[in-house]
């Protein structure tokens, strides 16, 4: 039975070098990717009206016609200003 | 002759130090000169998230401005959703390159026709139970993070939302089942997975997968399998515990706890999925004859001799005795 | 284009919670959901301030940014609305919102939350304006009727203002100018001008 046992040969420093450089590569990659992910654009995100693909809201077209907005502004002046 | 000023390293250090001192001093002076500003300080503290009184005491309403939400948003939308596709793609590409360059780990000797029992039926059922829920959780979880960018343009918003409604529910129910399977796996397999010195030698030889020469020794579970076992257990517990915190918002955990849990859950979960690519590769196309062990429950004697020689010898001795 | 905004004048808000009650009644929201709430900072101390908060209809709305199904949309006036038919009730908008605006009718095991509910600036949702379905899901659509949010319209001290941002800020700017920057414009000095501090109680004196 003992003869079946094969000697475990340490393939030596070459393999260790590969492992080490691979490890350094992985860590460097992780640091780089974290640095990239941390970058944040200073621009504000504007959610443009209609930037939405769901069901239609009839209010949107009403508001775009402008008449309703004027009506609402009139309402502000009527009920919100100090008396 | 005129002597030019040379910026040596030492001089640069002194310059930086002086600049730092001036800056600190000016900051201190400015802070003193500003003086108290009650109204500014009042709203400053509100911006920092002080709590007040509210008659409407639903979760967290006593705080006017929660700052954690923006941090969580940056972490989820920027860090996690920004990096993880690259990590997943990178790991997948690396494995594919390994497959193309190094190739399949073939059986060195022809099949002997002798079968050696490797995993019992109960072990196999447990493995595939856990694996099934792992895949379900990975797919539904990835849909949740990437679906908006990837699936909505393909399938449209309403069909995706209908799918996501189910996917979320399935994810939330599968999670505890996966955690249970994982803990059972830990109980039945931990005895074979205690790290030993032999595993270091196994790793130094890259498991005998690359190059020629004799293969490293291994017992029933080799170094690579042990590494996967511990990655799976540790990542699984982290993902499982944070998942349960998110899954049961009925124990009064705060929003901050859930934000942190979510960030950990998503990060570790995605790394777990990336690591699982390696396990799936080696268990299916990566090494000839490995899949039989978990599917049929037995392996060919040639496979055992090649990959798990000490276990093979132990089995032969058992057979002879 | 100007955008619709809420503004709560903290020098005027008296923490009556009428905005909360009016909102709950107008929209018939589920029990335990309050689209608006009033927070008092330094409650019971000198200089306490109350402020009424609901969805602030952010330009860069965090809820819209993190929603996995992208169910939020913005009207041309900057009102942030959402579609309850798409909402999956994951709770992400609740994590992200700084004001605690998104709320859920349920909170059960396995993260069952139901459809998210929040202030709509009285502008309903993506259904025919003021139809029974829209009322049931999102509440009254006052904007479509040319009216402003009820909480602001009925505020007894006019602390809560709602409407076009330029008009609202104009009203507030005039108020601030009138007050002259004094913290004490409605306390002792305002009630007893020029009488000094002699009759004033110790408790009421400026610290």
Coordinates of C-alpha atoms in Angstrom, one line a residue:
Chain A
X1 CA 0.0 0.0 0.0
X2 CA 2.8 2.4 1.0
X3 CA 4.1 2.2 -2.6
X4 CA 1.0 3.9 -3.8
X5 CA 1.9 7.0 -1.9
X6 CA 3.4 9.5 -4.2
X7 CA 5.9 12.0 -2.9
X8 CA 4.4 15.4 -2.4
X9 CA 6.8 17.6 -4.3
X10 CA 6.9 21.2 -3.5
X11 CA 7.0 22.8 -6.9
X12 CA 9.1 25.5 -5.3
X13 CA 9.4 29.2 -5.5
X14 CA 8.1 29.6 -9.1
X15 CA 4.6 28.6 -8.0
X16 CA 4.8 30.8 -4.9
X17 CA 5.8 33.7 -7.2
X18 CA 2.8 33.2 -9.3
X19 CA 0.5 33.0 -6.3
X20 CA 2.1 36.1 -4.8
X21 CA 1.9 38.2 -8.0
X22 CA -1.7 37.0 -8.5
X23 CA -2.5 38.1 -5.0
X24 CA -1.0 41.5 -5.5
X25 CA -2.9 41.8 -8.7
X26 CA -6.2 40.9 -7.1
X27 CA -5.6 43.4 -4.2
X28 CA -4.6 46.1 -6.6
X29 CA -7.6 45.4 -8.7
X30 CA -9.9 45.6 -5.7
X31 CA -8.4 48.9 -4.5
X32 CA -8.7 50.3 -8.0
X33 CA -12.3 49.2 -8.4
X34 CA -13.2 50.6 -5.0
X35 CA -11.6 53.9 -6.0
X36 CA -13.5 53.9 -9.2
X37 CA -16.8 53.1 -7.4
X38 CA -16.3 55.9 -4.9
X39 CA -16.1 58.5 -7.6
X40 CA -19.2 60.5 -7.6
X41 CA -20.2 62.9 -10.3
X42 CA -20.8 66.4 -8.8
X43 CA -23.7 66.9 -11.2
X44 CA -27.2 66.8 -9.8
X45 CA -29.4 64.2 -11.3
X46 CA -32.4 65.8 -12.8
X47 CA -35.3 63.5 -13.2
X48 CA -36.8 64.9 -16.3
X49 CA -40.6 64.9 -16.6
X50 CA -41.8 61.8 -18.5
X51 CA -38.6 60.0 -17.7
X52 CA -40.8 57.1 -16.8
X53 CA -42.1 54.2 -18.8
X54 CA -45.1 53.1 -16.8
X55 CA -48.8 53.8 -17.1
X56 CA -49.9 57.2 -18.5
X57 CA -50.8 60.0 -16.1
X58 CA -53.3 62.4 -17.8
X59 CA -52.2 65.0 -15.3
X60 CA -48.8 65.3 -17.0
X61 CA -50.2 66.6 -20.3
X62 CA -52.6 68.9 -18.5
X63 CA -49.8 70.5 -16.6
X64 CA -47.7 70.9 -19.7
X65 CA -50.4 72.9 -21.4
X66 CA -49.6 75.8 -19.0
X67 CA -53.2 76.9 -18.3
X68 CA -53.4 74.8 -15.2
X69 CA -50.1 76.2 -13.9
X70 CA -51.4 79.8 -14.2
X71 CA -54.5 78.7 -12.4
X72 CA -52.4 77.3 -9.6
X73 CA -50.3 80.4 -9.4
X74 CA -53.5 82.4 -9.1
X75 CA -54.5 80.1 -6.3
X76 CA -51.2 80.8 -4.4
X77 CA -51.9 84.5 -4.6
X78 CA -55.5 84.0 -3.5
X79 CA -55.1 81.7 -0.5
X80 CA -51.4 81.7 0.5
X81 CA -50.4 85.3 0.7
X82 CA -50.6 87.2 4.0
X83 CA -53.8 89.0 4.6
Chain B
X1 CA 28.4 82.3 -8.3
X2 CA 24.8 82.3 -7.5
X3 CA 23.5 79.3 -5.7
X4 CA 20.2 78.0 -7.0
X5 CA 17.5 76.8 -4.6
X6 CA 17.2 73.0 -4.9
X7 CA 14.0 71.4 -3.7
X8 CA 15.3 68.4 -1.9
X9 CA 13.1 65.9 -0.3
X10 CA 13.9 67.2 3.1
X11 CA 13.1 70.8 2.2
X12 CA 9.8 69.7 0.6
X13 CA 8.9 67.9 3.9
X14 CA 9.6 71.1 5.9
X15 CA 7.6 73.2 3.5
X16 CA 4.6 70.8 3.8
X17 CA 4.9 70.9 7.6
X18 CA 4.9 74.7 7.7
X19 CA 2.0 74.9 5.3
X20 CA 0.0 72.5 7.5
X21 CA 0.8 74.6 10.6
X22 CA -0.4 77.8 9.0
X23 CA -3.6 76.1 7.8
X24 CA -4.4 74.6 11.2
X25 CA -3.7 77.9 13.0
X26 CA -5.9 79.9 10.6
X27 CA -8.7 77.4 11.0
X28 CA -8.5 77.8 14.8
X29 CA -8.5 81.6 14.6
X30 CA -11.4 81.5 12.1
X31 CA -13.4 79.2 14.4
X32 CA -12.9 81.6 17.3
X33 CA -13.8 84.6 15.4
X34 CA -17.0 83.2 14.0
X35 CA -18.7 83.1 17.4
X36 CA -22.0 81.6 18.3
X37 CA -24.9 81.7 15.9
X38 CA -27.9 80.3 17.6
X39 CA -30.2 80.0 14.6
X40 CA -27.4 78.6 12.4
X41 CA -26.4 76.1 15.1
X42 CA -30.1 75.1 15.6
X43 CA -30.6 74.2 11.9
X44 CA -27.0 72.8 11.8
X45 CA -28.0 70.3 14.4
X46 CA -31.2 69.4 12.6
X47 CA -29.1 68.8 9.5
X48 CA -27.0 66.5 11.6
X49 CA -30.0 64.5 12.5
X50 CA -31.1 65.4 16.0
X51 CA -34.5 64.0 17.1
X52 CA -37.4 66.0 18.3
X53 CA -41.0 65.3 19.4
X54 CA -43.7 64.2 17.0
X55 CA -47.3 63.2 17.6
X56 CA -47.0 60.9 14.6
X57 CA -44.7 58.3 15.9
X58 CA -44.3 56.0 12.9
X59 CA -40.8 54.6 12.5
X60 CA -38.2 57.3 12.7
X61 CA -40.5 60.3 12.2
X62 CA -39.1 62.1 15.2
X63 CA -35.9 62.8 13.2
X64 CA -36.3 65.6 10.7
X65 CA -33.4 64.7 8.4
X66 CA -32.0 61.2 8.1
X67 CA -28.5 61.5 6.7
X68 CA -28.0 57.8 6.4
X69 CA -30.2 57.4 3.4
X70 CA -27.9 59.4 1.1
X71 CA -24.9 57.4 2.2
X72 CA -26.8 54.1 1.6
X73 CA -27.9 55.4 -1.8
X74 CA -24.3 56.2 -2.7
X75 CA -23.1 52.8 -1.5
X76 CA -25.8 50.8 -3.3
X77 CA -26.1 52.8 -6.6
X78 CA -22.4 53.8 -6.8
X79 CA -20.2 51.3 -5.1
X80 CA -22.1 48.1 -5.3
X81 CA -24.0 48.4 -8.5
X82 CA -20.9 50.1 -10.1
X83 CA -18.2 47.6 -9.2
X84 CA -19.9 44.2 -8.8
X85 CA -20.6 43.7 -12.6
X86 CA -16.9 44.1 -13.2
X87 CA -16.0 41.7 -10.5
X88 CA -18.5 39.1 -11.7
X89 CA -17.4 39.5 -15.3
X90 CA -13.8 39.5 -14.3
X91 CA -14.1 36.2 -12.4
X92 CA -16.1 34.6 -15.2
X93 CA -13.6 35.7 -17.8
X94 CA -10.7 34.5 -15.7
X95 CA -12.3 31.1 -15.4
X96 CA -13.0 30.9 -19.1
X97 CA -9.4 31.9 -19.9
X98 CA -8.2 29.2 -17.5
X99 CA -10.4 26.7 -19.3
X100 CA -9.2 27.8 -22.7
X101 CA -5.5 28.0 -21.8
X102 CA -4.9 25.2 -19.2
X103 CA -7.9 23.2 -20.2
X104 CA -9.9 20.5 -18.5
X105 CA -8.3 18.5 -15.7
X106 CA -8.6 15.1 -17.3
X107 CA -8.3 11.7 -15.8
X108 CA -4.7 10.6 -16.1
X109 CA -5.5 7.0 -16.0
X110 CA -8.3 5.3 -17.9
X111 CA -11.5 4.7 -16.0
X112 CA -11.1 1.5 -13.9
X113 CA -14.8 0.8 -13.7
X114 CA -14.6 0.4 -10.0
X115 CA -17.0 2.8 -8.2
X116 CA -16.2 4.3 -4.8
X117 CA -19.0 5.7 -2.7
X118 CA -18.4 9.4 -2.1
X119 CA -21.6 11.2 -1.0
X120 CA -24.6 9.5 0.6
X121 CA -28.1 10.2 -0.7
X122 CA -28.9 12.5 2.2
X123 CA -25.7 14.5 1.5
X124 CA -26.6 14.8 -2.1
X125 CA -30.2 15.9 -1.4
X126 CA -28.9 18.5 1.0
X127 CA -26.3 19.8 -1.5
X128 CA -28.8 20.2 -4.3
X129 CA -31.4 21.7 -2.0
X130 CA -29.0 24.4 -0.9
X131 CA -27.6 24.8 -4.5
X132 CA -31.1 25.3 -5.9
X133 CA -32.0 28.0 -3.4
X134 CA -28.5 29.6 -3.9
X135 CA -29.2 29.9 -7.6
X136 CA -32.7 31.2 -7.1
X137 CA -31.4 33.8 -4.6
X138 CA -28.6 34.8 -6.8
X139 CA -30.9 35.4 -9.9
X140 CA -33.7 37.2 -8.0
X141 CA -31.1 39.3 -6.0
X142 CA -29.3 40.2 -9.2
X143 CA -32.6 41.1 -10.8
X144 CA -33.3 43.5 -7.9
X145 CA -29.9 45.3 -8.3
X146 CA -29.4 45.2 -12.1
X147 CA -33.0 44.7 -13.4
X148 CA -33.7 48.4 -13.7
X149 CA -30.7 48.9 -16.0
X150 CA -30.7 45.5 -17.8
X151 CA -34.2 44.0 -17.8
X152 CA -36.5 47.0 -18.1
X153 CA -35.1 48.0 -21.5
X154 CA -35.6 44.4 -22.7
X155 CA -38.9 43.4 -21.3
X156 CA -40.6 46.7 -20.5
X157 CA -41.5 48.2 -17.2
X158 CA -44.8 46.5 -16.4
X159 CA -43.7 42.9 -17.1
X160 CA -40.5 43.5 -15.2
X161 CA -42.4 44.9 -12.2
X162 CA -44.8 41.9 -12.3
X163 CA -41.8 39.5 -12.4
X164 CA -40.0 41.5 -9.7
X165 CA -43.0 41.4 -7.4
X166 CA -42.7 37.6 -7.4
X167 CA -38.9 37.5 -7.5
X168 CA -38.8 39.6 -4.3
X169 CA -41.3 37.3 -2.5
X170 CA -39.4 34.2 -3.7
X171 CA -36.1 35.8 -2.6
X172 CA -37.5 36.6 0.8
X173 CA -38.9 33.1 1.4
X174 CA -35.9 31.2 -0.1
X175 CA -33.4 33.1 2.1
X176 CA -34.2 31.4 5.4
X177 CA -34.4 28.0 3.6
X178 CA -31.0 28.5 2.1
X179 CA -29.6 29.5 5.5
X180 CA -31.1 26.3 7.0
X181 CA -29.5 24.2 4.3
X182 CA -26.2 25.9 4.7
X183 CA -26.1 25.3 8.5
X184 CA -27.0 21.6 8.0
X185 CA -24.1 21.3 5.5
X186 CA -21.8 22.9 8.0
X187 CA -22.9 20.3 10.6
X188 CA -22.4 17.2 8.4
X189 CA -19.3 18.3 6.5
X190 CA -17.2 20.3 9.0
X191 CA -15.4 17.2 10.3
X192 CA -13.8 16.7 6.8
X193 CA -13.0 20.4 6.3
X194 CA -10.6 21.2 9.2
X195 CA -7.6 22.9 7.6
X196 CA -4.4 21.0 7.9
X197 CA -0.8 21.4 6.8
X198 CA -1.4 19.1 3.9
X199 CA -3.7 21.8 2.4
X200 CA -0.9 24.4 2.2
X201 CA 1.2 22.0 0.2
X202 CA -1.9 21.3 -2.0
X203 CA -2.2 25.1 -2.7
X204 CA 1.5 25.4 -3.4
X205 CA 1.1 22.8 -6.1
X206 CA -2.0 24.6 -7.4
X207 CA -3.9 21.4 -6.8
X208 CA -1.9 19.7 -9.5
X209 CA -4.1 21.4 -12.1
X210 CA -1.4 23.4 -13.8
X211 CA 1.7 21.9 -15.3
X212 CA 3.1 18.4 -15.1
X213 CA 4.5 16.4 -12.2
X214 CA 3.1 14.5 -9.3
X215 CA -0.1 15.7 -7.7
X216 CA -0.3 16.9 -4.1
X217 CA -1.8 14.6 -1.5
X218 CA -5.3 15.1 -0.3
X219 CA -7.7 13.4 2.0
X220 CA -11.5 13.1 1.3
X221 CA -11.6 16.9 0.9
X222 CA -8.7 18.7 -0.8
X223 CA -7.4 22.2 0.0
X224 CA -9.4 23.8 -2.7
X225 CA -12.7 22.2 -1.6
X226 CA -11.9 23.2 2.0
X227 CA -11.3 26.8 0.9
X228 CA -14.7 26.8 -0.9
X229 CA -16.4 25.2 2.2
X230 CA -15.2 28.0 4.5
X231 CA -15.9 30.8 2.0
X232 CA -19.4 29.3 1.7
X233 CA -20.0 29.0 5.4
X234 CA -18.6 32.4 6.3
X235 CA -20.2 34.3 3.4
X236 CA -23.4 32.3 3.8
X237 CA -23.7 33.2 7.5
X238 CA -23.0 36.9 6.8
X239 CA -25.5 37.0 3.9
X240 CA -28.0 34.9 5.9
X241 CA -27.9 37.0 9.1
X242 CA -28.1 40.3 7.3
X243 CA -30.8 38.9 5.0
X244 CA -32.9 37.8 8.0
X245 CA -32.5 41.3 9.5
X246 CA -33.9 42.8 6.3
X247 CA -36.5 40.0 5.8
X248 CA -38.2 40.5 9.2
X249 CA -38.7 44.2 9.8
X250 CA -41.0 43.3 12.7
X251 CA -38.4 43.3 15.5
X252 CA -38.0 47.0 15.7
X253 CA -34.7 47.2 14.0
X254 CA -33.9 50.8 13.0
X255 CA -33.5 52.1 9.5
X256 CA -29.8 52.5 10.0
X257 CA -29.5 48.9 11.0
X258 CA -31.3 47.9 7.8
X259 CA -29.2 50.2 5.6
X260 CA -26.0 48.7 6.9
X261 CA -27.4 45.2 6.7
X262 CA -28.4 45.8 3.1
X263 CA -24.9 47.1 2.1
X264 CA -23.2 44.1 3.7
X265 CA -25.8 41.7 2.3
X266 CA -25.4 42.9 -1.3
X267 CA -21.6 43.2 -1.1
X268 CA -21.0 39.8 0.4
X269 CA -23.8 38.2 -1.6
X270 CA -22.2 39.3 -4.9
X271 CA -18.7 38.2 -3.9
X272 CA -20.3 34.9 -2.8
X273 CA -21.8 34.5 -6.3
X274 CA -18.4 35.4 -7.9
X275 CA -16.7 32.7 -5.8
X276 CA -19.4 30.2 -6.6
X277 CA -18.4 30.5 -10.3
X278 CA -15.2 28.7 -9.4
X279 CA -17.0 25.9 -7.5
X280 CA -19.5 25.4 -10.4
X281 CA -16.7 25.4 -12.9
X282 CA -14.6 22.8 -11.2
X283 CA -17.6 20.7 -10.3
X284 CA -18.9 20.5 -13.9
X285 CA -16.6 21.1 -16.8
X286 CA -13.4 21.9 -14.9
X287 CA -12.4 18.4 -13.7
X288 CA -13.4 15.2 -15.4
X289 CA -15.4 12.8 -13.2
X290 CA -16.1 15.2 -10.4
X291 CA -19.7 15.8 -11.1
X292 CA -20.5 12.1 -10.7
X293 CA -19.6 12.3 -7.0
X294 CA -22.4 14.7 -6.2
X295 CA -24.9 13.5 -8.8
X296 CA -24.6 9.6 -8.6
X297 CA -22.9 9.6 -5.2
X298 CA -19.9 7.5 -6.4
X299 CA -16.7 8.2 -8.2
X300 CA -14.4 6.1 -10.4
X301 CA -11.4 4.7 -8.6
X302 CA -9.1 6.4 -11.1
X303 CA -10.6 9.8 -10.2
X304 CA -10.2 9.1 -6.5
X305 CA -6.5 8.1 -6.9
X306 CA -5.8 11.2 -8.9
X307 CA -7.6 13.8 -6.8
X308 CA -8.0 12.3 -3.3
X309 CA -5.2 9.8 -3.0
X310 CA -5.1 9.5 0.8
X311 CA -8.9 9.0 0.9
X312 CA -8.6 6.4 -1.9
X313 CA -6.0 4.5 0.1
X314 CA -8.1 4.7 3.2
X315 CA -11.1 3.3 1.2
X316 CA -9.0 0.5 -0.2
X317 CA -7.8 -0.4 3.3
X318 CA -11.3 -0.3 4.6
X319 CA -12.3 -2.6 1.7
X320 CA -9.5 -5.1 2.5
X321 CA -10.3 -5.1 6.2
Chain C
X1 CA -39.8 76.2 -15.5
X2 CA -40.5 76.8 -11.8
X3 CA -41.1 73.9 -9.6
X4 CA -43.8 73.2 -7.0
X5 CA -42.4 73.4 -3.5
X6 CA -43.5 73.1 0.1
X7 CA -42.2 75.6 2.6
X8 CA -42.9 75.6 6.3
X9 CA -42.3 78.9 8.1
X10 CA -41.0 77.7 11.5
X11 CA -41.7 81.1 13.1
X12 CA -45.3 80.5 12.4
X13 CA -45.9 76.8 12.9
X14 CA -47.7 76.2 16.1
X15 CA -47.6 72.3 16.0
X16 CA -51.4 72.0 15.8
X17 CA -51.1 68.9 13.5
X18 CA -54.1 70.1 11.5
X19 CA -52.1 69.6 8.3
X20 CA -51.6 65.9 9.3
X21 CA -55.3 65.4 10.1
X22 CA -56.5 67.3 7.0
X23 CA -54.2 65.2 4.8
X24 CA -55.3 61.9 6.3
X25 CA -58.9 62.9 5.8
X26 CA -58.6 64.3 2.3
X27 CA -56.8 61.2 0.9
X28 CA -58.4 58.6 3.1
X29 CA -55.0 57.0 3.7
X30 CA -54.7 53.6 5.4
X31 CA -54.5 53.6 9.2
X32 CA -51.1 54.2 10.6
X33 CA -49.9 56.0 7.5
X34 CA -49.3 59.7 7.8
X35 CA -48.2 61.4 4.7
X36 CA -47.3 64.5 6.7
X37 CA -45.9 64.8 10.2
X38 CA -45.0 67.7 12.5
X39 CA -41.6 67.6 14.4
X40 CA -40.9 69.8 17.3
X41 CA -37.2 70.4 18.1
X42 CA -36.3 71.4 21.7
X43 CA -39.9 70.6 22.7
X44 CA -40.9 72.5 25.8
X45 CA -37.8 74.6 25.9
X46 CA -37.4 78.2 25.1
X47 CA -36.9 78.6 21.4
X48 CA -38.6 75.4 20.4
X49 CA -39.4 75.2 16.8
X50 CA -42.0 73.1 15.0
X51 CA -41.8 72.1 11.4
X52 CA -44.3 70.2 9.2
X53 CA -42.7 67.7 6.9
X54 CA -43.9 65.5 4.1
X55 CA -42.4 64.4 0.8
X56 CA -40.2 67.4 -0.2
X57 CA -40.5 66.5 -4.0
X58 CA -36.7 66.5 -4.4
X59 CA -35.1 67.4 -7.7
X60 CA -32.6 64.6 -7.2
X61 CA -35.0 62.3 -5.5
X62 CA -33.2 59.4 -3.6
X63 CA -36.4 57.3 -3.7
X64 CA -36.5 57.5 -7.5
X65 CA -32.7 56.7 -7.7
X66 CA -32.9 53.5 -5.7
X67 CA -36.2 52.1 -6.9
X68 CA -35.5 48.6 -8.4
X69 CA -38.5 48.9 -10.7
X70 CA -38.2 52.6 -11.6
X71 CA -41.8 53.4 -10.5
X72 CA -41.3 57.1 -9.8
X73 CA -41.9 59.9 -12.2
X74 CA -41.7 63.7 -12.1
X75 CA -44.3 66.1 -13.5
X76 CA -43.2 69.1 -15.4
X77 CA -43.6 71.1 -12.2
X78 CA -41.2 68.9 -10.3
X79 CA -43.9 66.9 -8.3
X80 CA -42.5 63.5 -7.6
X81 CA -45.2 60.8 -8.1
X82 CA -45.1 57.0 -8.2
X83 CA -47.1 54.1 -9.7
X84 CA -48.5 51.8 -7.1
X85 CA -49.2 49.1 -9.8
X86 CA -45.4 48.9 -10.4
X87 CA -44.3 49.3 -6.8
X88 CA -43.0 45.9 -5.3
X89 CA -42.9 47.1 -1.7
X90 CA -39.2 46.4 -1.2
X91 CA -38.6 49.2 1.2
X92 CA -35.6 50.8 -0.6
X93 CA -37.2 54.2 -0.9
X94 CA -37.8 54.1 2.8
X95 CA -34.1 53.5 3.4
X96 CA -33.1 56.3 1.1
X97 CA -35.5 59.1 1.9
X98 CA -34.1 61.7 4.4
X99 CA -37.6 62.8 5.5
X100 CA -39.3 59.5 6.2
X101 CA -41.9 60.2 3.5
X102 CA -42.4 56.7 2.0
X103 CA -44.5 54.5 4.3
X104 CA -46.2 51.1 3.9
X105 CA -49.6 49.9 4.9
X106 CA -48.1 46.6 6.2
X107 CA -44.9 45.5 7.9
X108 CA -44.8 41.8 8.2
X109 CA -42.5 38.8 8.3
X110 CA -40.7 38.0 5.0
X111 CA -40.6 41.8 4.3
X112 CA -44.2 42.0 3.2
X113 CA -44.9 45.7 3.1
X114 CA -47.7 46.3 0.6
X115 CA -47.6 49.3 -1.8
X116 CA -45.6 52.3 -0.8
X117 CA -47.6 55.4 0.0
X118 CA -46.4 59.0 0.2
X119 CA -47.4 62.6 -0.2
X120 CA -48.4 63.3 -3.8
X121 CA -48.6 67.1 -3.5
X122 CA -52.3 66.3 -3.9
X123 CA -51.6 65.3 -7.5
X124 CA -52.8 61.7 -7.5
X125 CA -51.0 59.1 -9.6
X126 CA -51.0 57.6 -13.2
X127 CA -54.7 57.0 -13.5
X128 CA -57.6 59.1 -14.9
X129 CA -57.7 62.3 -12.7
X130 CA -60.1 62.0 -9.8
X131 CA -61.4 58.6 -10.9
X132 CA -62.5 56.3 -8.1
X133 CA -59.4 54.1 -8.7
X134 CA -57.1 57.0 -8.4
X135 CA -58.8 58.2 -5.3
X136 CA -58.5 54.7 -3.7
X137 CA -54.8 54.3 -4.5
X138 CA -53.4 57.9 -4.3
X139 CA -56.1 60.1 -2.8
X140 CA -57.6 63.3 -4.1
X141 CA -56.1 65.0 -7.2
X142 CA -56.5 68.6 -6.2
X143 CA -53.9 69.9 -8.7
X144 CA -56.0 68.6 -11.6
X145 CA -58.8 70.7 -10.2
X146 CA -56.6 73.8 -10.1
X147 CA -56.3 73.7 -6.3
X148 CA -53.2 73.5 -4.1
X149 CA -52.3 70.9 -1.5
X150 CA -54.9 70.9 1.3
X151 CA -52.4 71.0 4.1
X152 CA -51.1 74.3 2.9
X153 CA -54.4 75.8 1.9
X154 CA -56.0 75.2 5.3
X155 CA -53.0 76.0 7.5
X156 CA -54.4 78.4 10.1
X157 CA -51.2 80.4 10.7
X158 CA -50.2 80.2 7.0
X159 CA -46.9 78.6 8.2
X160 CA -47.1 75.9 5.5
X161 CA -46.9 77.3 2.0
X162 CA -47.2 75.3 -1.2
X163 CA -47.1 76.3 -4.8
X164 CA -44.8 77.5 -7.4
X165 CA -41.4 77.9 -5.8
X166 CA -40.8 81.5 -6.9
X167 CA -44.2 82.7 -5.5
X168 CA -43.7 80.8 -2.3
X169 CA -40.2 82.2 -1.8
X170 CA -41.5 85.7 -2.6
X171 CA -44.1 85.4 0.2
X172 CA -41.5 84.1 2.6
X173 CA -38.9 86.7 1.6
X174 CA -41.5 89.5 2.4
X175 CA -42.1 88.0 5.8
X176 CA -38.5 87.8 6.7
X177 CA -38.0 91.4 5.6
X178 CA -40.9 92.5 7.8
X179 CA -39.5 90.7 10.8
X180 CA -36.1 92.4 10.3
X181 CA -34.1 89.4 11.2
X182 CA -35.1 89.6 14.9
X183 CA -35.7 86.4 16.7
X184 CA -38.1 88.2 19.0
X185 CA -40.5 89.7 16.6
X186 CA -43.6 88.2 18.2
X187 CA -42.5 87.8 21.8
X188 CA -42.1 90.4 24.6
X189 CA -40.7 93.2 22.4
X190 CA -43.5 92.9 19.9
X191 CA -46.2 92.8 22.6
X192 CA -44.8 95.6 24.8
X193 CA -42.6 97.7 22.6
X194 CA -40.1 100.0 24.3
X195 CA -41.0 98.9 27.9
X196 CA -37.6 97.2 28.5
X197 CA -37.1 94.1 30.4
X198 CA -38.1 95.1 33.9
X199 CA -41.5 93.4 34.0
X200 CA -40.3 90.4 32.1
X201 CA -40.1 87.1 33.9
X202 CA -36.6 85.5 34.4
X203 CA -37.8 82.5 32.4
X204 CA -38.6 84.6 29.4
X205 CA -35.4 86.6 29.2
X206 CA -32.9 86.0 26.4
X207 CA -30.3 83.6 27.4

